[in-house]
């Protein structure tokens, strides 16, 4: 029988989600533009680069949000993608840290939320390391760092699942957190796809 999430925790996460969306647009997954005319005005290189990724619409939205994407080469577009993922991870880390410190958060949930905040912070740091590797044209290490970043949020989901399996616990994975995990997963996948593109363009030795 499925268990229900703590009502206080769910309500708190929803309230914080609204506040964060009002103050920080980097937290949410970039919304794809569905207008074909809008897409036609994107630079050809941006479109072709995003066409090599698993999430074309999200890629276009994320990269086009940075004005420098209009003149960037493929390594530059890759750096923008990694930065977008890092900003997303950082926003969720702050979101969870605030949730863990909120007075309305049940004491039993605080440690779990702090742990999750730490995982998203680790994802952010891994993405920053990936960007540093990109700057050195070390695409193999950039791929390793971005891959690690994509895995950190899954640890948070696992912790919630393990807690739910305890007889005395009823906490399930909050839908808001699941949405944020998926947003970061897509952004990391886009970054990894573009890094892979760069790896194929490297001159053979």
Short mmCIF file of C-alpha atoms in Angstrom, two decimals:
data_model
loop_
_atom_site.label_atom_id
_atom_site.label_comp_id
_atom_site.label_asym_id
_atom_site.label_seq_id
_atom_site.Cartn_x
_atom_site.Cartn_y
_atom_site.Cartn_z
CA UNK A 1 0.00 0.00 0.00
CA UNK A 2 1.44 3.41 -0.99
CA UNK A 3 2.28 5.79 1.80
CA UNK A 4 1.56 9.51 1.85
CA UNK A 5 4.13 12.26 2.15
CA UNK A 6 4.18 14.34 5.29
CA UNK A 7 1.53 17.05 4.68
CA UNK A 8 3.66 19.69 6.36
CA UNK A 9 6.69 18.80 4.25
CA UNK A 10 4.73 18.83 1.00
CA UNK A 11 3.08 22.17 1.83
CA UNK A 12 6.40 23.71 2.81
CA UNK A 13 8.11 22.58 -0.40
CA UNK A 14 5.26 23.99 -2.48
CA UNK A 15 5.45 27.34 -0.68
CA UNK A 16 9.22 27.54 -1.07
CA UNK A 17 8.89 26.53 -4.72
CA UNK A 18 6.64 29.52 -5.37
CA UNK A 19 8.99 31.89 -3.58
CA UNK A 20 12.05 30.61 -5.43
CA UNK A 21 10.33 30.86 -8.79
CA UNK A 22 9.57 34.49 -8.08
CA UNK A 23 13.20 35.25 -7.22
CA UNK A 24 15.35 32.87 -9.27
CA UNK A 25 14.49 31.70 -12.78
CA UNK A 26 17.54 29.40 -12.95
CA UNK A 27 15.91 26.81 -10.70
CA UNK A 28 13.23 25.58 -13.09
CA UNK A 29 13.78 23.67 -16.28
CA UNK A 30 13.96 26.18 -19.17
CA UNK A 31 10.64 26.21 -20.96
CA UNK A 32 10.85 25.29 -24.66
CA UNK A 33 9.64 27.84 -27.18
CA UNK A 34 7.01 26.26 -29.42
CA UNK A 35 6.96 29.02 -32.03
CA UNK A 36 8.60 27.90 -35.28
CA UNK A 37 9.41 31.54 -36.13
CA UNK A 38 11.22 31.86 -32.81
CA UNK A 39 13.27 28.77 -33.64
CA UNK A 40 14.15 30.04 -37.12
CA UNK A 41 15.75 33.11 -35.57
CA UNK A 42 18.18 31.01 -33.54
CA UNK A 43 21.74 30.80 -34.92
CA UNK A 44 22.31 27.79 -37.16
CA UNK A 45 25.14 26.48 -35.00
CA UNK A 46 22.98 26.59 -31.89
CA UNK A 47 20.23 24.66 -33.69
CA UNK A 48 22.59 22.05 -35.11
CA UNK A 49 24.31 21.62 -31.76
CA UNK A 50 21.02 21.16 -29.93
CA UNK A 51 19.92 18.76 -32.65
CA UNK A 52 22.72 16.45 -31.48
CA UNK A 53 21.26 16.32 -27.96
CA UNK A 54 18.53 14.18 -26.41
CA UNK A 55 16.31 17.16 -25.53
CA UNK A 56 16.31 19.60 -28.43
CA UNK A 57 13.63 22.01 -27.19
CA UNK A 58 15.09 22.23 -23.69
CA UNK A 59 18.56 22.72 -25.17
CA UNK A 60 17.39 25.60 -27.36
CA UNK A 61 15.64 27.26 -24.42
CA UNK A 62 18.59 26.83 -22.05
CA UNK A 63 21.30 28.00 -24.45
CA UNK A 64 19.31 30.85 -26.02
CA UNK A 65 18.71 32.25 -22.53
CA UNK A 66 22.38 33.26 -22.53
CA UNK A 67 22.95 36.20 -24.93
CA UNK A 68 26.47 34.99 -25.70
CA UNK A 69 25.03 31.88 -27.37
CA UNK A 70 24.35 33.88 -30.53
CA UNK A 71 28.08 34.17 -31.26
CA UNK A 72 29.46 31.14 -29.39
CA UNK A 73 31.23 28.23 -31.04
CA UNK A 74 30.49 24.64 -30.00
CA UNK A 75 32.86 24.69 -26.99
CA UNK A 76 31.24 27.95 -25.93
CA UNK A 77 27.76 26.47 -26.26
CA UNK A 78 28.91 23.50 -24.21
CA UNK A 79 30.17 25.82 -21.47
CA UNK A 80 26.78 27.58 -21.47
CA UNK A 81 24.99 24.24 -21.14
CA UNK A 82 27.19 23.19 -18.23
CA UNK A 83 26.67 26.56 -16.54
CA UNK A 84 22.90 26.25 -16.94
CA UNK A 85 22.99 22.84 -15.26
CA UNK A 86 25.23 24.19 -12.48
CA UNK A 87 22.84 27.09 -11.85
CA UNK A 88 19.93 24.66 -11.69
CA UNK A 89 21.74 22.41 -9.19
CA UNK A 90 22.74 25.41 -7.10
CA UNK A 91 19.17 26.68 -7.01
CA UNK A 92 17.84 23.34 -5.82
CA UNK A 93 20.58 23.06 -3.18
CA UNK A 94 19.53 26.46 -1.80
CA UNK A 95 15.86 25.49 -2.02
CA UNK A 96 16.45 22.36 0.06
CA UNK A 97 18.70 24.12 2.54
CA UNK A 98 15.98 26.70 3.14
CA UNK A 99 13.40 23.95 3.50
CA UNK A 100 15.52 22.16 6.09
CA UNK A 101 15.86 25.35 8.12
CA UNK A 102 12.22 26.41 7.92
CA UNK A 103 10.37 26.44 11.21
CA UNK A 104 7.44 24.53 9.68
CA UNK A 105 9.62 21.59 8.62
CA UNK A 106 9.09 18.53 10.84
CA UNK A 107 12.22 17.76 12.82
CA UNK A 108 12.35 14.24 11.36
CA UNK A 109 12.63 15.70 7.84
CA UNK A 110 15.38 18.23 8.49
CA UNK A 111 18.37 15.88 8.29
CA UNK A 112 17.05 14.27 5.12
CA UNK A 113 16.56 17.63 3.41
CA UNK A 114 20.03 18.78 4.48
CA UNK A 115 21.53 15.62 3.00
CA UNK A 116 19.67 16.22 -0.25
CA UNK A 117 20.87 19.83 -0.30
CA UNK A 118 24.41 18.52 0.02
CA UNK A 119 23.93 16.18 -2.94
CA UNK A 120 22.73 18.99 -5.18
CA UNK A 121 25.61 21.16 -3.98
CA UNK A 122 27.96 18.33 -4.92
CA UNK A 123 26.33 18.20 -8.36
CA UNK A 124 26.91 21.94 -8.74
CA UNK A 125 30.58 21.57 -7.77
CA UNK A 126 31.04 18.70 -10.22
CA UNK A 127 29.56 20.84 -12.99
CA UNK A 128 31.86 23.72 -12.13
CA UNK A 129 34.75 21.27 -12.35
CA UNK A 130 33.41 20.15 -15.75
CA UNK A 131 33.41 23.75 -16.92
CA UNK A 132 37.02 24.17 -15.79
CA UNK A 133 37.95 21.03 -17.75
CA UNK A 134 36.18 22.42 -20.81
CA UNK A 135 38.25 25.58 -20.57
CA UNK A 136 41.36 23.37 -20.75
CA UNK A 137 39.83 21.39 -23.65
CA UNK A 138 40.01 18.29 -21.48
CA UNK A 139 36.76 16.81 -22.70
CA UNK A 140 37.27 13.41 -21.11
CA UNK A 141 37.45 14.87 -17.62
CA UNK A 142 34.60 17.25 -18.41
CA UNK A 143 32.49 14.22 -19.30
CA UNK A 144 33.45 12.43 -16.07
CA UNK A 145 32.54 15.45 -13.93
CA UNK A 146 29.22 16.06 -15.71
CA UNK A 147 28.35 12.36 -15.44
CA UNK A 148 28.96 12.48 -11.69
CA UNK A 149 26.75 15.56 -11.40
CA UNK A 150 23.90 13.71 -13.10
CA UNK A 151 24.10 10.91 -10.52
CA UNK A 152 24.13 12.91 -7.28
CA UNK A 153 20.39 13.79 -7.22
CA UNK A 154 19.47 10.10 -7.54
CA UNK A 155 21.03 9.56 -4.11
CA UNK A 156 18.40 11.87 -2.65
CA UNK A 157 15.60 9.82 -4.24
CA UNK A 158 17.15 6.64 -2.84
CA UNK A 159 17.29 8.09 0.66
CA UNK A 160 13.60 8.97 0.52
CA UNK A 161 12.78 5.48 -0.70
CA UNK A 162 14.77 3.83 2.08
CA UNK A 163 13.09 6.00 4.66
CA UNK A 164 9.66 5.11 3.30
CA UNK A 165 10.45 1.43 3.75
CA UNK A 166 10.82 1.88 7.50
CA UNK A 167 7.62 0.85 9.33
CA UNK A 168 7.47 4.05 11.37
CA UNK A 169 7.98 6.44 8.41
CA UNK A 170 5.49 7.76 5.86
CA UNK A 171 7.64 10.20 3.90
CA UNK A 172 7.56 9.72 0.11
CA UNK A 173 9.59 11.51 -2.52
CA UNK A 174 7.98 14.97 -2.87
CA UNK A 175 6.68 15.66 -6.40
CA UNK A 176 8.40 19.07 -6.39
CA UNK A 177 11.75 17.44 -5.73
CA UNK A 178 11.12 14.81 -8.39
CA UNK A 179 10.44 17.63 -10.87
CA UNK A 180 13.70 19.34 -9.95
CA UNK A 181 15.64 16.09 -10.26
CA UNK A 182 14.26 15.58 -13.76
CA UNK A 183 15.12 19.15 -14.75
CA UNK A 184 18.74 18.68 -13.68
CA UNK A 185 18.92 15.27 -15.34
CA UNK A 186 17.87 16.75 -18.67
CA UNK A 187 20.30 19.65 -18.43
CA UNK A 188 23.15 17.30 -17.51
CA UNK A 189 22.22 15.02 -20.41
CA UNK A 190 22.34 17.98 -22.80
CA UNK A 191 25.76 18.96 -21.47
CA UNK A 192 27.01 15.39 -21.81
CA UNK A 193 25.68 15.15 -25.37
CA UNK A 194 27.53 18.31 -26.40
CA UNK A 195 30.72 17.16 -24.66
CA UNK A 196 30.43 13.92 -26.64
CA UNK A 197 30.08 16.01 -29.80
CA UNK A 198 33.29 17.85 -28.91
CA UNK A 199 35.06 14.55 -28.31
CA UNK A 200 34.16 13.37 -31.83
CA UNK A 201 35.48 16.64 -33.27
CA UNK A 202 38.88 16.31 -31.59
CA UNK A 203 41.68 15.68 -34.09
CA UNK A 204 42.93 12.10 -33.97
CA UNK A 205 46.48 11.63 -32.72
#
